[in-house]
């Protein structure tokens, strides 16, 4: 696979130090460690291995990876495999993507009180989705939902939110207790 023209690591190496200086006090130690790992990933800074052809002078240097779970180079394949496995678990019906984001003032509190605030986020967001779905004016049924907590946004800033995949068709059980779906799903 060919290397992309521009990678996150390139941006971090070129602009990371200036960005960190401009955001002193707003970047956590964990975020600094992630940026550092990505900057050093697959460079001489982490060491590497040399493969040399025995029949010609061709040599290839393979630098070690950072193995950070946040690194797009290290975890890109693993993330794609995880997503494919989750998609294989899905039922063959339409879904909605629903996001609940904490306001900035509460996000600041969440940074110091993760367990309490995230529990409230999951509880209230799940109750909201299931209550609206159960309302006869909307869907009038019990639906299936799956949720994932995200604590950082794509810009590597604190942005706690829960992402839901919600069935757009109700769960209905037949007399044999087999799962069936209403023929007409909720429309967008």
PDB file of N, CA and C in Angstrom, residues 62-143:
ATOM      1  N   UNK A  62      12.673  -0.536   7.981  1.00  0.00           N
ATOM      2  CA  UNK A  62      11.314  -0.552   8.527  1.00  0.00           C
ATOM      3  C   UNK A  62      11.395  -0.063   9.969  1.00  0.00           C
ATOM      4  N   UNK A  63      10.859   1.120  10.207  1.00  0.00           N
ATOM      5  CA  UNK A  63      10.897   1.690  11.554  1.00  0.00           C
ATOM      6  C   UNK A  63       9.795   1.112  12.424  1.00  0.00           C
ATOM      7  N   UNK A  64      10.049   1.048  13.722  1.00  0.00           N
ATOM      8  CA  UNK A  64       9.082   0.509  14.676  1.00  0.00           C
ATOM      9  C   UNK A  64       7.896   1.457  14.849  1.00  0.00           C
ATOM     10  N   UNK A  65       6.755   0.873  15.156  1.00  0.00           N
ATOM     11  CA  UNK A  65       5.550   1.672  15.357  1.00  0.00           C
ATOM     12  C   UNK A  65       5.380   2.015  16.835  1.00  0.00           C
ATOM     13  N   UNK A  66       4.555   3.025  17.088  1.00  0.00           N
ATOM     14  CA  UNK A  66       4.311   3.456  18.467  1.00  0.00           C
ATOM     15  C   UNK A  66       3.303   2.555  19.182  1.00  0.00           C
ATOM     16  N   UNK A  67       2.459   1.873  18.427  1.00  0.00           N
ATOM     17  CA  UNK A  67       1.424   0.976  18.948  1.00  0.00           C
ATOM     18  C   UNK A  67       0.370   1.681  19.799  1.00  0.00           C
ATOM     19  N   UNK A  68       0.265   2.980  19.647  1.00  0.00           N
ATOM     20  CA  UNK A  68      -0.763   3.734  20.381  1.00  0.00           C
ATOM     21  C   UNK A  68      -2.126   3.418  19.797  1.00  0.00           C
ATOM     22  N   UNK A  69      -3.107   3.261  20.654  1.00  0.00           N
ATOM     23  CA  UNK A  69      -4.455   2.965  20.153  1.00  0.00           C
ATOM     24  C   UNK A  69      -5.067   4.153  19.437  1.00  0.00           C
ATOM     25  N   UNK A  70      -4.463   5.337  19.584  1.00  0.00           N
ATOM     26  CA  UNK A  70      -4.974   6.533  18.921  1.00  0.00           C
ATOM     27  C   UNK A  70      -4.279   6.812  17.594  1.00  0.00           C
ATOM     28  N   UNK A  71      -3.228   6.080  17.293  1.00  0.00           N
ATOM     29  CA  UNK A  71      -2.433   6.348  16.100  1.00  0.00           C
ATOM     30  C   UNK A  71      -3.136   5.786  14.856  1.00  0.00           C
ATOM     31  N   UNK A  72      -3.398   6.637  13.866  1.00  0.00           N
ATOM     32  CA  UNK A  72      -4.075   6.141  12.667  1.00  0.00           C
ATOM     33  C   UNK A  72      -3.251   5.137  11.875  1.00  0.00           C
ATOM     34  N   UNK A  73      -1.908   5.251  11.918  1.00  0.00           N
ATOM     35  CA  UNK A  73      -1.074   4.280  11.196  1.00  0.00           C
ATOM     36  C   UNK A  73      -1.085   2.926  11.887  1.00  0.00           C
ATOM     37  N   UNK A  74      -0.989   2.938  13.202  1.00  0.00           N
ATOM     38  CA  UNK A  74      -0.909   1.678  13.939  1.00  0.00           C
ATOM     39  C   UNK A  74      -2.256   0.978  14.061  1.00  0.00           C
ATOM     40  N   UNK A  75      -3.294   1.758  14.248  1.00  0.00           N
ATOM     41  CA  UNK A  75      -4.586   1.155  14.540  1.00  0.00           C
ATOM     42  C   UNK A  75      -5.589   1.263  13.402  1.00  0.00           C
ATOM     43  N   UNK A  76      -5.177   1.801  12.273  1.00  0.00           N
ATOM     44  CA  UNK A  76      -6.093   1.946  11.151  1.00  0.00           C
ATOM     45  C   UNK A  76      -6.690   0.629  10.700  1.00  0.00           C
ATOM     46  N   UNK A  77      -5.855  -0.387  10.531  1.00  0.00           N
ATOM     47  CA  UNK A  77      -6.342  -1.701  10.107  1.00  0.00           C
ATOM     48  C   UNK A  77      -7.207  -2.330  11.182  1.00  0.00           C
ATOM     49  N   UNK A  78      -6.763  -2.224  12.438  1.00  0.00           N
ATOM     50  CA  UNK A  78      -7.541  -2.792  13.545  1.00  0.00           C
ATOM     51  C   UNK A  78      -8.905  -2.118  13.646  1.00  0.00           C
ATOM     52  N   UNK A  79      -8.954  -0.805  13.441  1.00  0.00           N
ATOM     53  CA  UNK A  79     -10.226  -0.076  13.498  1.00  0.00           C
ATOM     54  C   UNK A  79     -11.158  -0.539  12.379  1.00  0.00           C
ATOM     55  N   UNK A  80     -10.613  -0.735  11.178  1.00  0.00           N
ATOM     56  CA  UNK A  80     -11.441  -1.201  10.055  1.00  0.00           C
ATOM     57  C   UNK A  80     -11.971  -2.606  10.321  1.00  0.00           C
ATOM     58  N   UNK A  81     -11.136  -3.472  10.887  1.00  0.00           N
ATOM     59  CA  UNK A  81     -11.568  -4.836  11.210  1.00  0.00           C
ATOM     60  C   UNK A  81     -12.653  -4.819  12.286  1.00  0.00           C
ATOM     61  N   UNK A  82     -12.476  -3.954  13.308  1.00  0.00           N
ATOM     62  CA  UNK A  82     -13.465  -3.849  14.372  1.00  0.00           C
ATOM     63  C   UNK A  82     -14.795  -3.377  13.796  1.00  0.00           C
ATOM     64  N   UNK A  83     -14.746  -2.363  12.930  1.00  0.00           N
ATOM     65  CA  UNK A  83     -15.966  -1.830  12.333  1.00  0.00           C
ATOM     66  C   UNK A  83     -16.666  -2.899  11.487  1.00  0.00           C
ATOM     67  N   UNK A  84     -15.905  -3.646  10.716  1.00  0.00           N
ATOM     68  CA  UNK A  84     -16.499  -4.708   9.888  1.00  0.00           C
ATOM     69  C   UNK A  84     -17.169  -5.765  10.767  1.00  0.00           C
ATOM     70  N   UNK A  85     -16.534  -6.104  11.881  1.00  0.00           N
ATOM     71  CA  UNK A  85     -17.122  -7.093  12.802  1.00  0.00           C
ATOM     72  C   UNK A  85     -18.409  -6.561  13.413  1.00  0.00           C
ATOM     73  N   UNK A  86     -18.443  -5.281  13.790  1.00  0.00           N
ATOM     74  CA  UNK A  86     -19.666  -4.689  14.359  1.00  0.00           C
ATOM     75  C   UNK A  86     -20.763  -4.631  13.295  1.00  0.00           C
ATOM     76  N   UNK A  87     -20.403  -4.278  12.071  1.00  0.00           N
ATOM     77  CA  UNK A  87     -21.408  -4.213  11.004  1.00  0.00           C
ATOM     78  C   UNK A  87     -21.989  -5.590  10.704  1.00  0.00           C
ATOM     79  N   UNK A  88     -21.178  -6.632  10.873  1.00  0.00           N
ATOM     80  CA  UNK A  88     -21.675  -7.992  10.659  1.00  0.00           C
ATOM     81  C   UNK A  88     -22.708  -8.380  11.713  1.00  0.00           C
ATOM     82  N   UNK A  89     -22.648  -7.717  12.891  1.00  0.00           N
ATOM     83  CA  UNK A  89     -23.601  -7.991  13.967  1.00  0.00           C
ATOM     84  C   UNK A  89     -24.946  -7.310  13.758  1.00  0.00           C
ATOM     85  N   UNK A  90     -25.014  -6.365  12.833  1.00  0.00           N
ATOM     86  CA  UNK A  90     -26.227  -5.571  12.658  1.00  0.00           C
ATOM     87  C   UNK A  90     -27.356  -6.378  12.024  1.00  0.00           C
ATOM     88  N   UNK A  91     -28.551  -6.032  12.401  1.00  0.00           N
ATOM     89  CA  UNK A  91     -29.729  -6.623  11.795  1.00  0.00           C
ATOM     90  C   UNK A  91     -29.952  -5.986  10.421  1.00  0.00           C
ATOM     91  N   UNK A  92     -30.582  -6.701   9.502  1.00  0.00           N
ATOM     92  CA  UNK A  92     -30.767  -6.177   8.134  1.00  0.00           C
ATOM     93  C   UNK A  92     -31.926  -5.189   8.023  1.00  0.00           C
ATOM     94  N   UNK A  93     -31.835  -4.099   8.796  1.00  0.00           N
ATOM     95  CA  UNK A  93     -32.868  -3.052   8.779  1.00  0.00           C
ATOM     96  C   UNK A  93     -32.178  -1.690   8.792  1.00  0.00           C
ATOM     97  N   UNK A  94     -32.898  -0.631   8.442  1.00  0.00           N
ATOM     98  CA  UNK A  94     -32.290   0.703   8.503  1.00  0.00           C
ATOM     99  C   UNK A  94     -32.023   1.153   9.950  1.00  0.00           C
ATOM    100  N   UNK A  95     -31.034   1.992  10.113  1.00  0.00           N
ATOM    101  CA  UNK A  95     -30.664   2.536  11.417  1.00  0.00           C
ATOM    102  C   UNK A  95     -30.567   4.047  11.329  1.00  0.00           C
ATOM    103  N   UNK A  96     -30.696   4.676  12.493  1.00  0.00           N
ATOM    104  CA  UNK A  96     -30.412   6.098  12.628  1.00  0.00           C
ATOM    105  C   UNK A  96     -29.115   6.255  13.403  1.00  0.00           C
ATOM    106  N   UNK A  97     -28.354   7.284  13.078  1.00  0.00           N
ATOM    107  CA  UNK A  97     -27.156   7.654  13.836  1.00  0.00           C
ATOM    108  C   UNK A  97     -27.552   8.861  14.673  1.00  0.00           C
ATOM    109  N   UNK A  98     -27.490   8.722  16.008  1.00  0.00           N
ATOM    110  CA  UNK A  98     -27.915   9.776  16.920  1.00  0.00           C
ATOM    111  C   UNK A  98     -26.748  10.110  17.839  1.00  0.00           C
ATOM    112  N   UNK A  99     -26.468  11.405  18.027  1.00  0.00           N
ATOM    113  CA  UNK A  99     -25.353  11.843  18.865  1.00  0.00           C
ATOM    114  C   UNK A  99     -25.870  12.763  19.961  1.00  0.00           C
ATOM    115  N   UNK A 100     -25.432  12.506  21.195  1.00  0.00           N
ATOM    116  CA  UNK A 100     -25.720  13.371  22.335  1.00  0.00           C
ATOM    117  C   UNK A 100     -24.393  13.928  22.825  1.00  0.00           C
ATOM    118  N   UNK A 101     -24.227  15.245  22.746  1.00  0.00           N
ATOM    119  CA  UNK A 101     -22.977  15.896  23.141  1.00  0.00           C
ATOM    120  C   UNK A 101     -23.193  16.703  24.413  1.00  0.00           C
ATOM    121  N   UNK A 102     -22.244  16.580  25.351  1.00  0.00           N
ATOM    122  CA  UNK A 102     -22.330  17.371  26.577  1.00  0.00           C
ATOM    123  C   UNK A 102     -21.977  18.828  26.295  1.00  0.00           C
ATOM    124  N   UNK A 103     -22.702  19.775  26.901  1.00  0.00           N
ATOM    125  CA  UNK A 103     -22.307  21.181  26.778  1.00  0.00           C
ATOM    126  C   UNK A 103     -20.916  21.395  27.380  1.00  0.00           C
ATOM    127  N   UNK A 104     -20.202  22.403  26.917  1.00  0.00           N
ATOM    128  CA  UNK A 104     -18.824  22.640  27.344  1.00  0.00           C
ATOM    129  C   UNK A 104     -18.684  22.743  28.859  1.00  0.00           C
ATOM    130  N   UNK A 105     -19.617  23.425  29.526  1.00  0.00           N
ATOM    131  CA  UNK A 105     -19.514  23.579  30.984  1.00  0.00           C
ATOM    132  C   UNK A 105     -19.591  22.231  31.695  1.00  0.00           C
ATOM    133  N   UNK A 106     -20.439  21.342  31.213  1.00  0.00           N
ATOM    134  CA  UNK A 106     -20.556  20.012  31.825  1.00  0.00           C
ATOM    135  C   UNK A 106     -19.380  19.137  31.409  1.00  0.00           C
ATOM    136  N   UNK A 107     -18.880  19.329  30.196  1.00  0.00           N
ATOM    137  CA  UNK A 107     -17.703  18.576  29.745  1.00  0.00           C
ATOM    138  C   UNK A 107     -16.515  18.862  30.652  1.00  0.00           C
ATOM    139  N   UNK A 108     -16.380  20.113  31.096  1.00  0.00           N
ATOM    140  CA  UNK A 108     -15.295  20.452  32.027  1.00  0.00           C
ATOM    141  C   UNK A 108     -15.452  19.706  33.349  1.00  0.00           C
ATOM    142  N   UNK A 109     -16.679  19.575  33.826  1.00  0.00           N
ATOM    143  CA  UNK A 109     -16.942  18.820  35.059  1.00  0.00           C
ATOM    144  C   UNK A 109     -16.655  17.337  34.822  1.00  0.00           C
ATOM    145  N   UNK A 110     -17.014  16.847  33.639  1.00  0.00           N
ATOM    146  CA  UNK A 110     -16.805  15.432  33.313  1.00  0.00           C
ATOM    147  C   UNK A 110     -15.338  15.058  33.341  1.00  0.00           C
ATOM    148  N   UNK A 111     -14.478  15.999  32.997  1.00  0.00           N
ATOM    149  CA  UNK A 111     -13.039  15.714  32.977  1.00  0.00           C
ATOM    150  C   UNK A 111     -12.550  15.254  34.350  1.00  0.00           C
ATOM    151  N   UNK A 112     -13.155  15.779  35.419  1.00  0.00           N
ATOM    152  CA  UNK A 112     -12.753  15.413  36.778  1.00  0.00           C
ATOM    153  C   UNK A 112     -13.688  14.385  37.416  1.00  0.00           C
ATOM    154  N   UNK A 113     -14.846  14.146  36.831  1.00  0.00           N
ATOM    155  CA  UNK A 113     -15.854  13.242  37.411  1.00  0.00           C
ATOM    156  C   UNK A 113     -16.404  12.306  36.349  1.00  0.00           C
ATOM    157  N   UNK A 114     -15.516  11.598  35.678  1.00  0.00           N
ATOM    158  CA  UNK A 114     -15.888  10.798  34.502  1.00  0.00           C
ATOM    159  C   UNK A 114     -17.003   9.797  34.777  1.00  0.00           C
ATOM    160  N   UNK A 115     -16.836   8.964  35.802  1.00  0.00           N
ATOM    161  CA  UNK A 115     -17.802   7.885  36.044  1.00  0.00           C
ATOM    162  C   UNK A 115     -19.209   8.429  36.265  1.00  0.00           C
ATOM    163  N   UNK A 116     -19.331   9.453  37.073  1.00  0.00           N
ATOM    164  CA  UNK A 116     -20.650  10.004  37.395  1.00  0.00           C
ATOM    165  C   UNK A 116     -21.284  10.659  36.170  1.00  0.00           C
ATOM    166  N   UNK A 117     -20.548  11.542  35.513  1.00  0.00           N
ATOM    167  CA  UNK A 117     -21.105  12.297  34.381  1.00  0.00           C
ATOM    168  C   UNK A 117     -21.406  11.380  33.203  1.00  0.00           C
ATOM    169  N   UNK A 118     -20.504  10.439  32.888  1.00  0.00           N
ATOM    170  CA  UNK A 118     -20.748   9.555  31.751  1.00  0.00           C
ATOM    171  C   UNK A 118     -21.902   8.602  32.017  1.00  0.00           C
ATOM    172  N   UNK A 119     -22.082   8.198  33.270  1.00  0.00           N
ATOM    173  CA  UNK A 119     -23.242   7.371  33.618  1.00  0.00           C
ATOM    174  C   UNK A 119     -24.530   8.160  33.381  1.00  0.00           C
ATOM    175  N   UNK A 120     -24.536   9.426  33.796  1.00  0.00           N
ATOM    176  CA  UNK A 120     -25.713  10.278  33.556  1.00  0.00           C
ATOM    177  C   UNK A 120     -25.943  10.455  32.057  1.00  0.00           C
ATOM    178  N   UNK A 121     -24.865  10.679  31.298  1.00  0.00           N
ATOM    179  CA  UNK A 121     -24.983  10.845  29.841  1.00  0.00           C
ATOM    180  C   UNK A 121     -25.619   9.614  29.205  1.00  0.00           C
ATOM    181  N   UNK A 122     -25.112   8.419  29.537  1.00  0.00           N
ATOM    182  CA  UNK A 122     -25.658   7.194  28.945  1.00  0.00           C
ATOM    183  C   UNK A 122     -27.095   6.955  29.379  1.00  0.00           C
ATOM    184  N   UNK A 123     -27.377   7.125  30.657  1.00  0.00           N
ATOM    185  CA  UNK A 123     -28.727   6.864  31.171  1.00  0.00           C
ATOM    186  C   UNK A 123     -29.747   7.789  30.534  1.00  0.00           C
ATOM    187  N   UNK A 124     -29.464   9.089  30.543  1.00  0.00           N
ATOM    188  CA  UNK A 124     -30.450  10.043  30.010  1.00  0.00           C
ATOM    189  C   UNK A 124     -30.584   9.972  28.501  1.00  0.00           C
ATOM    190  N   UNK A 125     -29.487   9.746  27.796  1.00  0.00           N
ATOM    191  CA  UNK A 125     -29.593   9.662  26.336  1.00  0.00           C
ATOM    192  C   UNK A 125     -30.347   8.397  25.916  1.00  0.00           C
ATOM    193  N   UNK A 126     -30.091   7.281  26.584  1.00  0.00           N
ATOM    194  CA  UNK A 126     -30.826   6.043  26.258  1.00  0.00           C
ATOM    195  C   UNK A 126     -32.310   6.199  26.579  1.00  0.00           C
ATOM    196  N   UNK A 127     -32.604   6.814  27.726  1.00  0.00           N
ATOM    197  CA  UNK A 127     -34.010   7.044  28.084  1.00  0.00           C
ATOM    198  C   UNK A 127     -34.691   7.958  27.067  1.00  0.00           C
ATOM    199  N   UNK A 128     -33.986   8.956  26.593  1.00  0.00           N
ATOM    200  CA  UNK A 128     -34.552   9.880  25.612  1.00  0.00           C
ATOM    201  C   UNK A 128     -34.922   9.149  24.319  1.00  0.00           C
ATOM    202  N   UNK A 129     -33.986   8.355  23.803  1.00  0.00           N
ATOM    203  CA  UNK A 129     -34.247   7.638  22.547  1.00  0.00           C
ATOM    204  C   UNK A 129     -35.390   6.649  22.707  1.00  0.00           C
ATOM    205  N   UNK A 130     -35.364   5.851  23.770  1.00  0.00           N
ATOM    206  CA  UNK A 130     -36.401   4.825  23.934  1.00  0.00           C
ATOM    207  C   UNK A 130     -37.763   5.446  24.235  1.00  0.00           C
ATOM    208  N   UNK A 131     -37.797   6.573  24.949  1.00  0.00           N
ATOM    209  CA  UNK A 131     -39.067   7.253  25.241  1.00  0.00           C
ATOM    210  C   UNK A 131     -39.681   7.829  23.967  1.00  0.00           C
ATOM    211  N   UNK A 132     -38.864   8.488  23.167  1.00  0.00           N
ATOM    212  CA  UNK A 132     -39.376   9.051  21.911  1.00  0.00           C
ATOM    213  C   UNK A 132     -39.847   7.936  20.979  1.00  0.00           C
ATOM    214  N   UNK A 133     -39.092   6.860  20.888  1.00  0.00           N
ATOM    215  CA  UNK A 133     -39.489   5.744  20.025  1.00  0.00           C
ATOM    216  C   UNK A 133     -40.788   5.105  20.506  1.00  0.00           C
ATOM    217  N   UNK A 134     -40.984   5.036  21.825  1.00  0.00           N
ATOM    218  CA  UNK A 134     -42.188   4.410  22.373  1.00  0.00           C
ATOM    219  C   UNK A 134     -43.429   5.283  22.209  1.00  0.00           C
ATOM    220  N   UNK A 135     -43.252   6.566  21.993  1.00  0.00           N
ATOM    221  CA  UNK A 135     -44.372   7.488  21.824  1.00  0.00           C
ATOM    222  C   UNK A 135     -45.138   7.136  20.543  1.00  0.00           C
ATOM    223  N   UNK A 136     -46.447   6.883  20.638  1.00  0.00           N
ATOM    224  CA  UNK A 136     -47.237   6.525  19.451  1.00  0.00           C
ATOM    225  C   UNK A 136     -47.207   7.591  18.345  1.00  0.00           C
ATOM    226  N   UNK A 137     -46.932   8.837  18.696  1.00  0.00           N
ATOM    227  CA  UNK A 137     -46.841   9.872  17.666  1.00  0.00           C
ATOM    228  C   UNK A 137     -45.553   9.746  16.848  1.00  0.00           C
ATOM    229  N   UNK A 138     -44.589   8.990  17.336  1.00  0.00           N
ATOM    230  CA  UNK A 138     -43.330   8.800  16.607  1.00  0.00           C
ATOM    231  C   UNK A 138     -43.282   7.391  16.021  1.00  0.00           C
ATOM    232  N   UNK A 139     -42.948   6.406  16.845  1.00  0.00           N
ATOM    233  CA  UNK A 139     -42.851   5.038  16.349  1.00  0.00           C
ATOM    234  C   UNK A 139     -43.799   4.111  17.096  1.00  0.00           C
ATOM    235  N   UNK A 140     -44.015   4.398  18.354  1.00  0.00           N
ATOM    236  CA  UNK A 140     -44.927   3.594  19.159  1.00  0.00           C
ATOM    237  C   UNK A 140     -44.427   2.194  19.414  1.00  0.00           C
ATOM    238  N   UNK A 141     -43.118   2.048  19.602  1.00  0.00           N
ATOM    239  CA  UNK A 141     -42.585   0.698  19.791  1.00  0.00           C
ATOM    240  C   UNK A 141     -41.263   0.726  20.552  1.00  0.00           C
ATOM    241  N   UNK A 142     -40.873  -0.442  20.990  1.00  0.00           N
ATOM    242  CA  UNK A 142     -39.568  -0.626  21.625  1.00  0.00           C
ATOM    243  C   UNK A 142     -38.542  -0.850  20.521  1.00  0.00           C
ATOM    244  N   UNK A 143     -37.426  -0.127  20.571  1.00  0.00           N
ATOM    245  CA  UNK A 143     -36.397  -0.275  19.538  1.00  0.00           C
ATOM    246  C   UNK A 143     -35.087  -0.758  20.173  1.00  0.00           C
TER     247      UNK A 143
END
